[in-house]
Amino acid sequence: WKSRLPGLIVADILKSSLGAARNFGAEAARYPSLLFLDDDVLVPRHFFRALGEKLDRFPDAAALGGPNRTPGMSSLFQRCVGHVLASRFGAGPMRRRYRGLAGDCASDDTALMLCNLLLRRARLPDSRRLFPEDMERNEENFLLDSLRVRGETLIHCPDLFVDHERRGDGHGEDRPRDL
C-alpha cells in the first residue's frame, strides 16, 4: 500500500480501546483531512473520486460520510442483519447510516458512522483526545455531536457508501461468500 499511497503511515500500537487507537492515528496523521475506513469495508471504485468532488462542493464541512451497505456476497444471516439495520423497526432514525438519504444534505450522527467518515482537521476541537477512550463502541457519536453543538456542518453523501461486512452468526459464517 505504501507504493500506491504516498505518505501512508503504518504504525503499530499497543492493544488499546478503539478511541485510543483512533486518537493515536489522528495525532500521527499529517494531512488536513482524516479519513477513517474500517478494515471490514469494501470501497467501491468511484469512492475517492466522489470524495474529492464532495470536498470541493462542501469546503466548510467538518465531516463527510455516507451509508454502509451490506455486501451482496454476504451470508443469509448477514443480509438479514443488514436488512434489520436499514429498517425503521430495527434501527429507527439510525437506519440512515445503512440506507442512506436521497441526496447530499446536512445531518448528524444518525446518518454518519466512523467506518467511512472524513474529518477536516481544521474544524476539529484543539484536543489530542478527539474520541473518548473508555468506550467500547460508537465513540464517533460523541465527537460528531460535539461538532454539531459547536455549529459545525456534518454532511451525509449517499455517493460515499461503502459495503460493510456484517458480523457472522457465530457458526462459521464470519466471512462473505458466494451464494
Short mmCIF file of C-alpha atoms in Angstrom, two decimals:
data_model
loop_
_atom_site.label_atom_id
_atom_site.label_comp_id
_atom_site.label_asym_id
_atom_site.label_seq_id
_atom_site.Cartn_x
_atom_site.Cartn_y
_atom_site.Cartn_z
CA TRP A 1 0.00 0.00 0.00
CA LYS A 2 2.84 2.42 0.65
CA SER A 3 3.79 2.35 -3.05
CA ARG A 4 0.19 3.07 -4.05
CA LEU A 5 -0.50 5.70 -1.40
CA PRO A 6 2.43 8.06 -0.93
CA GLY A 7 2.51 9.41 2.60
CA LEU A 8 0.75 6.38 4.07
CA ILE A 9 1.81 5.87 7.67
CA VAL A 10 1.62 2.37 9.11
CA ALA A 11 2.02 2.29 12.87
CA ASP A 12 1.97 -0.49 15.40
CA ILE A 13 0.39 0.43 18.70
CA LEU A 14 -0.21 -1.45 21.92
CA LYS A 15 -3.59 -3.06 22.34
CA SER A 16 -5.96 -0.28 23.32
CA SER A 17 -9.54 0.87 23.06
CA LEU A 18 -10.88 1.96 19.69
CA GLY A 19 -10.98 5.57 20.89
CA ALA A 20 -7.34 5.46 21.99
CA ALA A 21 -6.27 3.87 18.70
CA ARG A 22 -8.17 6.47 16.69
CA ASN A 23 -6.67 9.30 18.77
CA PHE A 24 -3.21 7.87 18.13
CA GLY A 25 -3.89 7.76 14.39
CA ALA A 26 -5.36 11.26 14.32
CA GLU A 27 -2.34 12.63 16.14
CA ALA A 28 0.11 10.85 13.83
CA ALA A 29 -1.65 11.95 10.62
CA ARG A 30 -0.01 14.82 8.76
CA TYR A 31 -2.70 15.90 6.35
CA PRO A 32 -5.58 18.37 6.66
CA SER A 33 -8.19 15.60 6.44
CA LEU A 34 -8.57 12.37 8.37
CA LEU A 35 -10.32 9.55 6.51
CA PHE A 36 -11.48 6.65 8.62
CA LEU A 37 -12.19 3.39 6.78
CA ASP A 38 -12.72 0.23 8.80
CA ASP A 39 -10.80 -2.89 7.91
CA ASP A 40 -14.03 -4.74 7.12
CA VAL A 41 -15.35 -2.34 4.47
CA LEU A 42 -15.14 -2.70 0.70
CA VAL A 43 -14.59 0.64 -1.00
CA PRO A 44 -16.19 0.97 -4.45
CA ARG A 45 -14.06 2.20 -7.35
CA HIS A 46 -15.77 5.59 -7.50
CA PHE A 47 -15.35 6.36 -3.79
CA PHE A 48 -12.22 8.53 -3.88
CA ARG A 49 -13.33 10.44 -6.98
CA ALA A 50 -16.69 11.11 -5.32
CA LEU A 51 -14.95 12.09 -2.09
CA GLY A 52 -12.81 14.64 -3.96
CA GLU A 53 -15.93 16.12 -5.56
CA LYS A 54 -17.70 16.36 -2.18
CA LEU A 55 -14.68 18.01 -0.57
CA ASP A 56 -14.81 20.68 -3.30
CA ARG A 57 -18.58 21.04 -3.04
CA PHE A 58 -18.63 21.33 0.77
CA PRO A 59 -15.41 23.18 1.67
CA ASP A 60 -16.66 24.24 5.12
CA ALA A 61 -17.98 20.85 6.25
CA ALA A 62 -16.31 19.41 9.33
CA ALA A 63 -17.33 15.86 8.42
CA LEU A 64 -18.40 13.99 5.29
CA GLY A 65 -19.62 10.43 5.14
CA GLY A 66 -22.13 8.07 3.66
CA PRO A 67 -24.02 4.86 4.26
CA ASN A 68 -22.50 1.50 4.92
CA ARG A 69 -24.35 -1.15 2.98
CA THR A 70 -24.39 -4.90 3.35
CA PRO A 71 -22.29 -6.57 0.63
CA GLY A 72 -24.29 -8.69 -1.81
CA MET A 73 -21.95 -11.63 -1.27
CA SER A 74 -22.84 -11.80 2.43
CA SER A 75 -24.33 -14.86 4.07
CA LEU A 76 -28.07 -15.07 4.54
CA PHE A 77 -27.67 -14.18 8.23
CA GLN A 78 -25.53 -11.12 7.42
CA ARG A 79 -28.03 -9.93 4.79
CA CYS A 80 -30.84 -10.30 7.33
CA VAL A 81 -28.85 -8.24 9.85
CA GLY A 82 -28.27 -5.59 7.16
CA HIS A 83 -31.98 -5.53 6.35
CA VAL A 84 -32.88 -5.04 10.02
CA LEU A 85 -30.29 -2.26 10.43
CA ALA A 86 -31.71 -0.46 7.37
CA SER A 87 -35.30 -0.70 8.62
CA ARG A 88 -37.35 1.73 10.69
CA PHE A 89 -38.26 -1.09 13.07
CA GLY A 90 -34.68 -2.28 13.55
CA ALA A 91 -32.75 0.95 13.85
CA GLY A 92 -35.19 3.87 13.89
CA PRO A 93 -33.52 7.11 12.75
CA MET A 94 -30.11 5.39 12.74
CA ARG A 95 -31.23 3.42 9.69
CA ARG A 96 -29.93 6.32 7.62
CA ARG A 97 -26.42 5.04 8.38
CA TYR A 98 -27.29 1.90 6.42
CA ARG A 99 -29.87 3.00 3.84
CA GLY A 100 -28.58 6.46 3.11
CA LEU A 101 -30.61 9.54 2.32
CA ALA A 102 -31.94 10.64 -1.05
CA GLY A 103 -29.21 13.23 -1.66
CA ASP A 104 -26.37 15.20 -0.12
CA CYS A 105 -27.58 17.01 2.98
CA ALA A 106 -26.58 18.34 6.37
CA SER A 107 -27.07 15.71 9.01
CA ASP A 108 -25.97 14.49 12.43
CA ASP A 109 -24.60 11.27 13.86
CA THR A 110 -27.76 9.36 12.92
CA ALA A 111 -26.58 9.31 9.29
CA LEU A 112 -22.80 9.20 9.76
CA MET A 113 -20.59 6.42 11.02
CA LEU A 114 -16.86 6.13 11.54
CA CYS A 115 -16.43 3.14 9.22
CA ASN A 116 -16.34 5.63 6.31
CA LEU A 117 -16.00 9.14 7.67
CA LEU A 118 -13.79 12.04 6.66
CA LEU A 119 -13.00 14.71 9.24
CA ARG A 120 -11.37 18.03 8.43
CA ARG A 121 -8.68 18.68 11.00
CA ALA A 122 -9.15 22.47 10.88
CA ARG A 123 -12.78 22.06 12.01
CA LEU A 124 -11.98 19.74 14.93
CA PRO A 125 -11.53 20.76 18.57
CA ASP A 126 -7.98 21.52 19.66
CA SER A 127 -7.54 18.37 21.66
CA ARG A 128 -5.30 15.36 21.50
CA ARG A 129 -8.27 13.27 22.56
CA LEU A 130 -10.90 13.61 19.87
CA PHE A 131 -12.55 10.31 20.79
CA PRO A 132 -13.48 9.04 24.25
CA GLU A 133 -11.03 6.30 25.16
CA ASP A 134 -13.20 4.48 27.67
CA MET A 135 -16.00 3.46 25.30
CA GLU A 136 -16.32 0.04 23.71
CA ARG A 137 -18.02 1.28 20.51
CA ASN A 138 -19.65 4.29 18.83
CA GLU A 139 -17.02 6.74 20.01
CA GLU A 140 -17.68 8.84 16.90
CA ASN A 141 -21.13 9.78 18.16
CA PHE A 142 -19.62 11.92 20.91
CA LEU A 143 -17.25 13.67 18.51
CA LEU A 144 -19.93 14.25 15.86
CA ASP A 145 -22.40 15.58 18.42
CA SER A 146 -19.79 17.93 19.88
CA LEU A 147 -19.12 19.25 16.37
CA ARG A 148 -22.86 19.73 15.78
CA VAL A 149 -23.25 21.58 19.09
CA ARG A 150 -20.34 23.87 18.08
CA GLY A 151 -22.26 24.74 14.90
CA GLU A 152 -20.10 22.71 12.52
CA THR A 153 -21.63 21.25 9.35
CA LEU A 154 -21.82 17.49 9.00
CA ILE A 155 -22.70 16.23 5.52
CA HIS A 156 -24.24 12.90 4.56
CA CYS A 157 -23.46 11.97 0.94
CA PRO A 158 -25.11 8.81 -0.40
CA ASP A 159 -22.36 8.54 -3.07
CA LEU A 160 -19.83 7.93 -0.30
CA PHE A 161 -21.17 4.48 0.51
CA VAL A 162 -19.05 1.51 1.40
CA ASP A 163 -20.02 -2.14 1.68
CA HIS A 164 -19.53 -3.08 5.31
CA GLU A 165 -19.23 -6.70 6.30
CA ARG A 166 -21.74 -7.61 9.00
CA ARG A 167 -20.72 -9.85 11.86
CA GLY A 168 -21.40 -13.50 11.28
CA ASP A 169 -23.80 -15.71 13.17
CA GLY A 170 -21.14 -17.43 15.27
CA HIS A 171 -21.46 -20.64 13.26
CA GLY A 172 -18.70 -20.20 10.73
CA GLU A 173 -20.37 -17.51 8.65
CA ASP A 174 -17.96 -14.73 9.58
CA ARG A 175 -16.66 -14.03 6.05
CA PRO A 176 -18.64 -13.08 2.92
CA ARG A 177 -19.07 -15.92 0.48
CA ASP A 178 -20.63 -16.51 -2.89
CA LEU A 179 -24.27 -17.56 -2.65
#
